[in-house]
Short mmCIF file of C-alpha atoms and ligand atoms in Angstrom, two decimals:
data_model
loop_
_atom_site.label_atom_id
_atom_site.label_comp_id
_atom_site.label_asym_id
_atom_site.label_seq_id
_atom_site.Cartn_x
_atom_site.Cartn_y
_atom_site.Cartn_z
CA MET A 1 0.00 0.00 0.00
CA ALA A 2 2.71 2.41 1.05
CA ALA A 3 4.64 1.68 -2.14
CA SER A 4 1.65 2.36 -4.38
CA GLY A 5 0.93 5.57 -2.45
CA GLU A 6 4.48 6.70 -3.14
CA LEU A 7 4.12 5.81 -6.81
CA GLU A 8 0.90 7.83 -7.11
CA LYS A 9 2.59 10.76 -5.41
CA PHE A 10 5.50 10.53 -7.81
CA GLN A 11 3.18 10.38 -10.83
CA LYS A 12 1.33 13.48 -9.63
CA TYR A 13 4.63 15.26 -9.15
CA ILE A 14 5.71 14.37 -12.70
CA LYS A 15 2.39 15.56 -14.12
CA MET A 16 2.89 19.03 -12.62
CA LYS A 17 6.61 19.13 -13.49
CA LYS A 18 5.86 18.27 -17.10
CA LEU A 19 3.65 21.33 -17.44
CA ALA A 20 6.06 23.58 -15.51
CA SER A 21 8.93 22.52 -17.76
CA LYS A 22 7.07 23.94 -20.78
CA LEU A 23 7.12 27.44 -19.33
CA SER A 24 9.79 29.85 -20.56
CA PRO A 25 13.29 28.87 -19.30
CA THR A 26 13.78 32.52 -18.30
CA GLY A 27 11.56 31.78 -15.29
CA LYS A 28 9.59 34.95 -16.00
CA GLU A 29 6.50 33.14 -17.20
CA ALA A 30 3.84 31.59 -14.93
CA ALA A 31 0.62 29.68 -15.59
CA LEU A 32 -2.64 30.52 -13.89
CA VAL A 33 -4.96 27.52 -14.02
CA THR A 34 -8.51 28.29 -12.93
CA SER A 35 -10.76 25.70 -14.57
CA GLU A 36 -12.17 23.01 -12.33
CA THR A 37 -11.22 20.09 -14.54
CA ASN A 38 -7.65 21.22 -15.22
CA ILE A 39 -7.04 21.82 -11.51
CA ARG A 40 -8.48 18.41 -10.80
CA TYR A 41 -6.31 16.83 -13.48
CA LEU A 42 -3.10 18.42 -12.22
CA THR A 43 -3.61 18.07 -8.47
CA GLU A 44 -6.26 15.29 -8.32
CA PHE A 45 -8.02 17.52 -5.79
CA PRO A 46 -11.71 18.09 -6.52
CA ASN A 47 -12.71 21.67 -5.82
CA SER A 48 -15.05 24.13 -7.38
CA GLU A 49 -13.14 27.31 -6.54
CA GLY A 50 -9.37 27.35 -6.69
CA THR A 51 -6.38 28.57 -8.67
CA LEU A 52 -3.08 26.96 -9.54
CA PHE A 53 -0.18 29.36 -9.86
CA ILE A 54 2.64 27.46 -11.57
CA THR A 55 6.17 28.70 -12.12
CA ARG A 56 9.11 26.77 -13.61
CA ASP A 57 10.19 25.82 -10.09
CA LYS A 58 7.14 25.57 -7.91
CA ALA A 59 3.37 25.22 -7.96
CA TYR A 60 0.89 26.78 -5.54
CA LEU A 61 -2.76 25.91 -5.07
CA LEU A 62 -4.72 28.93 -3.84
CA VAL A 63 -7.96 28.03 -2.10
CA ASP A 64 -10.29 29.86 0.21
CA PHE A 65 -11.03 28.79 3.75
CA ARG A 66 -13.75 26.31 2.76
CA TYR A 67 -11.28 24.05 1.00
CA GLY A 68 -8.19 24.73 3.14
CA GLU A 69 -8.12 21.66 5.35
CA ALA A 70 -9.13 19.21 2.60
CA ALA A 71 -6.52 20.61 0.22
CA GLN A 72 -3.76 20.52 2.81
CA ASN A 73 -4.61 16.89 3.55
CA SER A 74 -4.54 15.68 -0.02
CA VAL A 75 -2.53 17.92 -2.36
CA THR A 76 1.05 16.71 -2.61
CA ASN A 77 2.36 18.37 -5.77
CA ALA A 78 1.61 22.02 -4.97
CA GLU A 79 2.00 24.17 -1.88
CA VAL A 80 -1.45 25.03 -0.58
CA ILE A 81 -2.10 28.69 0.23
CA VAL A 82 -5.33 29.49 2.04
CA TYR A 83 -5.75 33.09 0.98
CA SER A 84 -7.69 35.92 2.55
CA ARG A 85 -7.27 38.42 -0.26
CA TYR A 86 -7.01 36.61 -3.58
CA TYR A 87 -5.41 39.29 -5.75
CA ASP A 88 -2.95 40.31 -3.02
CA THR A 89 -1.72 36.71 -3.02
CA ILE A 90 -1.45 36.62 -6.81
CA ASN A 91 0.49 39.89 -6.81
CA GLU A 92 2.76 38.66 -4.06
CA LEU A 93 3.64 35.53 -6.10
CA ILE A 94 4.19 37.59 -9.26
CA GLU A 95 6.63 39.84 -7.37
CA ARG A 96 8.37 36.98 -5.58
CA TYR A 97 9.20 35.17 -8.85
CA GLY A 98 9.62 38.27 -11.05
CA ILE A 99 6.87 37.05 -13.39
CA CYS A 100 6.38 39.18 -16.54
CA ASP A 101 3.91 37.01 -18.46
CA LEU A 102 0.95 35.23 -16.95
CA LEU A 103 -0.59 32.48 -19.10
CA ILE A 104 -4.33 31.95 -18.68
CA GLU A 105 -6.79 29.37 -20.01
CA SER A 106 -8.36 31.33 -22.83
CA ASN A 107 -10.91 28.57 -23.50
CA SER A 108 -12.47 28.77 -20.06
CA MET A 109 -11.69 32.15 -18.47
CA THR A 110 -14.45 34.68 -18.97
CA VAL A 111 -13.68 38.05 -20.51
CA GLY A 112 -14.86 39.63 -17.24
CA SER A 113 -12.44 37.59 -15.11
CA MET A 114 -9.59 38.33 -17.48
CA LYS A 115 -10.22 42.09 -17.43
CA LEU A 116 -10.42 42.05 -13.65
CA LEU A 117 -7.17 40.09 -13.42
CA GLU A 118 -5.46 42.55 -15.79
CA SER A 119 -6.55 45.50 -13.70
CA LYS A 120 -5.57 43.88 -10.40
CA ILE A 121 -2.02 42.96 -11.48
CA GLU A 122 -1.38 46.14 -13.46
CA THR A 123 0.90 47.67 -10.83
CA THR A 124 3.31 44.71 -11.02
CA GLY A 125 3.94 45.33 -14.73
CA CYS A 126 3.07 41.66 -15.43
CA LYS A 127 1.01 41.08 -18.58
CA VAL A 128 -1.78 38.57 -19.10
CA ALA A 129 -0.99 36.46 -22.17
CA VAL A 130 -4.26 36.25 -24.09
CA ASN A 131 -3.72 33.19 -26.26
CA ASP A 132 -4.45 29.48 -26.13
CA ARG A 133 -0.94 28.28 -25.33
CA LEU A 134 -1.79 27.11 -21.81
CA ASP A 135 -5.00 25.40 -22.98
CA LYS A 136 -2.95 23.47 -25.51
CA LEU A 137 -0.15 22.57 -23.09
CA ILE A 138 -2.64 21.01 -20.66
CA SER A 139 -4.78 19.42 -23.34
CA VAL A 140 -1.73 17.65 -24.79
CA GLN A 141 -1.14 16.07 -21.39
CA ARG A 142 -4.79 15.23 -20.72
CA ILE A 143 -5.45 13.69 -24.13
CA VAL A 144 -3.55 10.51 -23.21
CA LYS A 145 -5.03 8.78 -20.20
CA SER A 146 -3.03 7.00 -17.52
CA LYS A 147 -3.86 3.48 -16.37
CA ALA A 148 -5.53 4.94 -13.28
CA GLU A 149 -7.72 7.25 -15.37
CA ILE A 150 -8.72 4.41 -17.68
CA GLU A 151 -9.64 2.30 -14.67
CA LYS A 152 -11.99 5.03 -13.44
CA MET A 153 -13.66 5.25 -16.85
CA ARG A 154 -14.07 1.46 -16.94
CA LYS A 155 -15.85 1.72 -13.62
CA ALA A 156 -18.06 4.59 -14.83
CA GLN A 157 -19.02 2.48 -17.86
CA GLN A 158 -19.67 -0.61 -15.76
CA ILE A 159 -22.07 1.34 -13.55
CA THR A 160 -23.83 2.70 -16.64
CA GLU A 161 -24.29 -0.74 -18.14
CA GLU A 162 -25.51 -2.35 -14.94
CA ALA A 163 -28.03 0.45 -14.45
CA LEU A 164 -29.31 0.26 -18.04
CA THR A 165 -29.59 -3.52 -17.91
CA GLU A 166 -31.77 -3.21 -14.83
CA LEU A 167 -33.80 -0.38 -16.30
CA LEU A 168 -34.69 -2.28 -19.47
CA ASN A 169 -37.29 -4.24 -17.45
CA MET A 170 -39.16 -0.96 -17.12
CA VAL A 171 -39.20 -0.09 -20.81
CA LYS A 172 -42.80 -0.87 -21.77
CA PRO A 173 -45.66 0.97 -23.45
CA GLY A 174 -46.98 3.63 -21.09
CA VAL A 175 -43.78 4.50 -19.26
CA LYS A 176 -42.72 8.15 -19.58
CA GLU A 177 -39.33 9.27 -20.90
CA SER A 178 -38.78 11.35 -17.77
CA GLU A 179 -39.45 8.34 -15.55
CA LEU A 180 -36.78 6.39 -17.40
CA ALA A 181 -34.26 9.22 -16.93
CA PHE A 182 -35.05 9.58 -13.25
CA GLU A 183 -34.88 5.84 -12.53
CA LEU A 184 -31.64 5.46 -14.47
CA GLU A 185 -29.95 8.23 -12.50
CA TYR A 186 -31.15 6.67 -9.26
CA LEU A 187 -29.78 3.26 -10.28
CA MET A 188 -26.42 4.77 -11.28
CA ARG A 189 -26.06 6.56 -7.97
CA ARG A 190 -27.07 3.42 -6.08
CA LYS A 191 -24.28 1.60 -7.90
CA GLY A 192 -21.61 4.10 -6.90
CA ALA A 193 -21.78 6.95 -9.43
CA SER A 194 -21.25 10.41 -7.99
CA GLY A 195 -23.65 11.76 -10.61
CA VAL A 196 -24.48 11.59 -14.28
CA SER A 197 -22.07 12.49 -17.08
CA PHE A 198 -24.66 14.86 -18.63
CA ASP A 199 -28.43 15.25 -18.59
CA LEU A 200 -29.47 11.73 -19.53
CA ILE A 201 -31.13 11.34 -22.91
CA THR A 202 -33.96 8.80 -22.68
CA ILE A 203 -36.28 9.55 -25.57
CA THR A 204 -38.87 7.61 -27.48
CA GLY A 205 -40.79 7.47 -30.78
CA LYS A 206 -40.62 10.54 -33.02
CA LYS A 207 -38.37 12.35 -30.54
CA THR A 208 -35.52 9.96 -31.33
CA SER A 209 -34.95 12.03 -34.47
CA MET A 210 -33.57 14.76 -32.18
CA PRO A 211 -29.97 13.78 -31.37
CA HIS A 212 -30.09 15.58 -28.02
CA GLY A 213 -33.83 15.45 -27.28
CA VAL A 214 -34.87 16.19 -23.71
CA PRO A 215 -36.88 13.53 -21.83
CA GLY A 216 -40.41 14.70 -21.03
CA ASP A 217 -43.93 13.40 -20.59
CA VAL A 218 -44.00 11.41 -23.82
CA GLU A 219 -44.89 7.76 -23.20
CA VAL A 220 -43.28 4.75 -24.84
CA GLN A 221 -45.57 3.13 -27.43
CA ASP A 222 -45.53 -0.13 -29.32
CA GLY A 223 -43.42 0.22 -32.47
CA ASP A 224 -41.20 2.97 -31.01
CA PHE A 225 -37.48 3.20 -31.06
CA VAL A 226 -36.20 4.24 -27.63
CA THR A 227 -32.78 5.90 -27.47
CA PHE A 228 -30.63 5.91 -24.34
CA ASP A 229 -27.63 8.23 -24.54
CA ILE A 230 -26.31 7.93 -21.03
CA GLY A 231 -23.25 8.00 -18.79
CA ALA A 232 -22.16 7.92 -15.19
CA LEU A 233 -19.60 10.03 -13.38
CA TYR A 234 -17.05 8.16 -11.28
CA ASP A 235 -14.31 9.93 -9.33
CA GLY A 236 -14.49 12.86 -11.75
CA TYR A 237 -14.37 10.73 -14.92
CA HIS A 238 -17.19 10.32 -17.44
CA SER A 239 -18.61 7.48 -19.44
CA ASP A 240 -20.68 7.90 -22.59
CA MET A 241 -22.77 5.28 -24.39
CA THR A 242 -25.81 5.18 -26.66
CA ARG A 243 -28.09 2.25 -27.34
CA THR A 244 -31.30 2.29 -29.39
CA TYR A 245 -33.94 -0.39 -28.73
CA ALA A 246 -37.20 -1.23 -30.48
CA VAL A 247 -40.40 -1.79 -28.53
CA GLY A 248 -42.84 -4.52 -29.62
CA HIS A 249 -42.01 -4.67 -33.33
CA VAL A 250 -39.98 -2.89 -36.05
CA SER A 251 -40.83 -1.71 -39.55
CA ASP A 252 -38.63 -2.46 -42.56
CA GLU A 253 -37.50 1.17 -42.63
CA GLN A 254 -36.53 1.10 -38.94
CA LYS A 255 -34.55 -2.07 -39.52
CA LYS A 256 -32.80 -0.65 -42.58
CA VAL A 257 -31.78 2.51 -40.73
CA TYR A 258 -30.66 0.56 -37.68
CA ASP A 259 -28.55 -1.84 -39.76
CA THR A 260 -26.95 1.07 -41.61
CA VAL A 261 -25.96 2.83 -38.38
CA LEU A 262 -24.65 -0.42 -36.93
CA LYS A 263 -22.58 -1.11 -40.03
CA ALA A 264 -21.17 2.43 -39.93
CA GLN A 265 -20.35 2.10 -36.23
CA LEU A 266 -18.68 -1.32 -36.54
CA THR A 267 -16.69 -0.36 -39.63
CA ALA A 268 -15.50 2.91 -38.07
CA LEU A 269 -14.49 1.01 -34.93
CA GLU A 270 -12.40 -1.36 -37.03
CA LYS A 271 -10.35 1.65 -38.13
CA VAL A 272 -9.48 2.71 -34.59
CA LYS A 273 -5.85 2.20 -33.65
CA ALA A 274 -2.76 4.23 -32.84
CA GLY A 275 -1.39 6.07 -35.87
CA VAL A 276 -4.77 6.69 -37.55
CA LYS A 277 -5.99 10.24 -38.13
CA ALA A 278 -9.22 11.10 -36.27
CA SER A 279 -10.84 12.35 -39.49
CA ASP A 280 -10.38 8.90 -41.09
CA ILE A 281 -12.66 7.38 -38.44
CA ASP A 282 -15.30 10.01 -39.18
CA ARG A 283 -15.00 9.55 -42.92
CA THR A 284 -15.39 5.79 -42.64
CA ALA A 285 -18.69 6.06 -40.75
CA ARG A 286 -19.96 8.90 -42.92
CA THR A 287 -19.23 7.15 -46.21
CA ILE A 288 -21.29 4.11 -45.21
CA ILE A 289 -24.24 6.29 -44.22
CA GLU A 290 -23.93 8.39 -47.39
CA ASP A 291 -23.72 5.31 -49.60
CA ALA A 292 -26.97 4.04 -48.06
CA GLY A 293 -28.61 7.35 -49.04
CA TYR A 294 -28.86 8.87 -45.56
CA GLY A 295 -25.95 11.32 -45.72
CA GLU A 296 -28.07 14.42 -45.06
CA TYR A 297 -29.48 12.79 -41.92
CA PHE A 298 -26.10 12.38 -40.19
CA ARG A 299 -24.93 15.86 -39.39
CA HIS A 300 -22.93 15.61 -36.17
CA SER A 301 -19.38 14.39 -35.85
CA THR A 302 -18.63 10.71 -35.35
CA GLY A 303 -17.08 11.09 -31.92
CA HIS A 304 -15.05 12.94 -29.34
CA GLY A 305 -12.58 12.41 -26.55
CA VAL A 306 -13.88 11.74 -23.04
CA GLY A 307 -12.23 12.11 -19.65
CA LEU A 308 -12.66 14.69 -16.92
CA ASP A 309 -14.88 16.48 -19.46
CA ILE A 310 -17.61 14.74 -21.40
CA HIS A 311 -16.42 16.37 -24.62
CA GLU A 312 -12.69 16.94 -24.93
CA GLU A 313 -9.80 16.38 -27.32
CA PRO A 314 -9.45 14.56 -29.67
CA PHE A 315 -12.47 15.45 -31.79
CA VAL A 316 -13.40 12.71 -34.25
CA SER A 317 -14.80 14.83 -37.05
CA LEU A 318 -14.00 15.47 -40.69
CA ARG A 319 -11.71 18.24 -39.48
CA GLY A 320 -10.07 16.11 -36.76
CA GLU A 321 -6.32 16.46 -37.36
CA THR A 322 -5.23 14.45 -34.30
CA ILE A 323 -3.27 11.30 -34.95
CA LEU A 324 -4.60 8.77 -32.47
CA SER A 325 -2.19 7.28 -29.97
CA GLY A 326 -2.39 4.65 -27.27
CA GLY A 327 -4.28 5.80 -24.18
CA MET A 328 -6.57 8.26 -25.94
CA VAL A 329 -10.22 7.65 -25.11
CA ILE A 330 -12.79 8.41 -27.82
CA THR A 331 -16.39 7.68 -28.69
CA VAL A 332 -17.63 6.29 -31.99
CA GLU A 333 -21.26 7.31 -32.36
CA PRO A 334 -22.74 7.64 -35.84
CA GLY A 335 -26.48 8.18 -36.15
CA ILE A 336 -29.28 8.70 -38.66
CA TYR A 337 -32.11 11.07 -37.74
CA LEU A 338 -35.26 11.21 -39.89
CA PRO A 339 -37.27 14.29 -38.81
CA GLY A 340 -40.84 13.51 -37.80
CA LYS A 341 -40.16 9.78 -37.95
CA PHE A 342 -37.38 8.35 -35.76
CA GLY A 343 -33.64 8.27 -35.23
CA VAL A 344 -30.96 5.74 -34.37
CA ARG A 345 -27.59 6.28 -32.71
CA ILE A 346 -25.15 3.67 -31.47
CA GLU A 347 -22.23 4.84 -29.34
CA ASP A 348 -19.30 3.08 -27.71
CA MET A 349 -16.45 4.63 -25.74
CA VAL A 350 -13.07 3.04 -26.44
CA ALA A 351 -9.44 3.39 -25.36
CA VAL A 352 -7.03 3.44 -28.30
CA THR A 353 -4.23 0.86 -28.22
CA HIS A 354 -1.23 0.31 -30.51
CA ASP A 355 -3.07 -2.34 -32.53
CA GLY A 356 -6.72 -1.42 -32.04
CA TYR A 357 -8.80 -0.45 -29.05
CA GLU A 358 -10.29 -1.60 -25.78
CA ASN A 359 -14.05 -1.20 -25.88
CA PHE A 360 -15.37 -0.04 -22.51
CA ALA A 361 -18.89 -0.89 -23.69
CA THR A 362 -19.96 -4.52 -23.53
CA LEU A 363 -23.74 -4.34 -24.05
CA PRO A 364 -24.90 -5.90 -27.34
CA LYS A 365 -25.46 -3.76 -30.41
CA GLU A 366 -27.60 -5.96 -32.65
CA LEU A 367 -31.19 -4.75 -32.82
CA ILE A 368 -33.10 -5.80 -29.72
CA VAL A 369 -36.90 -5.71 -29.71
CA LEU A 370 -38.04 -5.32 -26.11
N1 LIG B 401 -23.98 12.33 -24.73
C1 LIG B 401 -23.42 13.30 -25.53
C2 LIG B 401 -22.65 12.72 -26.62
O1 LIG B 401 -22.80 11.57 -26.95
O2 LIG B 401 -21.80 13.36 -27.16
MN1 MN B 402 -23.44 10.05 -25.66
MN1 MN B 403 -20.68 11.06 -27.07
#
């Protein structure tokens, strides 16, 4: 136990050092990390209100009194400062290290927060660097998951699948979409999820033509497709899966659309392995759907990365330039949506390996009529 604790501590230390080493060798540049997920990634400390101030040599986690004790007990790769006056502390660190350029996360900091920061540090002469360099530096680290991160996502997926398997007993004519969403969330939490990955999508009948339809009072009817796009949150990490089921019976058109989506999904999955460009995965799925005559009804991208955020790098779209490498976690989720009729989406979340992928999802994908 002690040895694995030391190893985890060392890995956390390396994670922070790796980012710090990318800052200017002059030592005059610092990174200000304020987004919840990036702070969680770097320190493994969950908090909703904190700031990492990282220099080439040392990292500080600034928290207010509410998080002080918890942070001091668990953060091992940054010195915890429980501040009273936030900007005084920032200015003090800027002066202490002679920082001239402060990198911020341009993708998550609001314009208001940035302007306030600029005005508060003006007297030090330090400038806020308004570009996406810091976003990219962290994203490059986060895009490849560690064994421990992958284990958490496996667990999130396992909870999701166990909950859905139990819920399927409830999917009958007369049950409301909102009841399915509520029950599913309850089951996930009962099984150890800390929450849901996103507002669960449990939609039926005509509403399945809306890729992100919101569950409401609509009741399941015989002949419906029911789409579950669902995921659990486990120790900060997300899972993401979609399954579409038929209720009672299926028409020829429903079967044709389902089989086309399944073929697109399976063929795109076959492409997944280290060294492949993300856009090739998208193109593979899209070509199959286009060739079947449904191209105009598949208008979202084929997938996305998943981790501490539900949607993160790499993006599996026609414009996805990322070359996949081992440890990246992506979804493969083509769909066909016929307005006013029905839709089908099938989604798995997989970890890329050197010769293929590990599929987190294990639930069957052939058409099931409940
Ligand atoms: N659940 C959202 C998505 O599949 O991207
Ligand atoms: Mn999904
Ligand atoms: Mn997804």
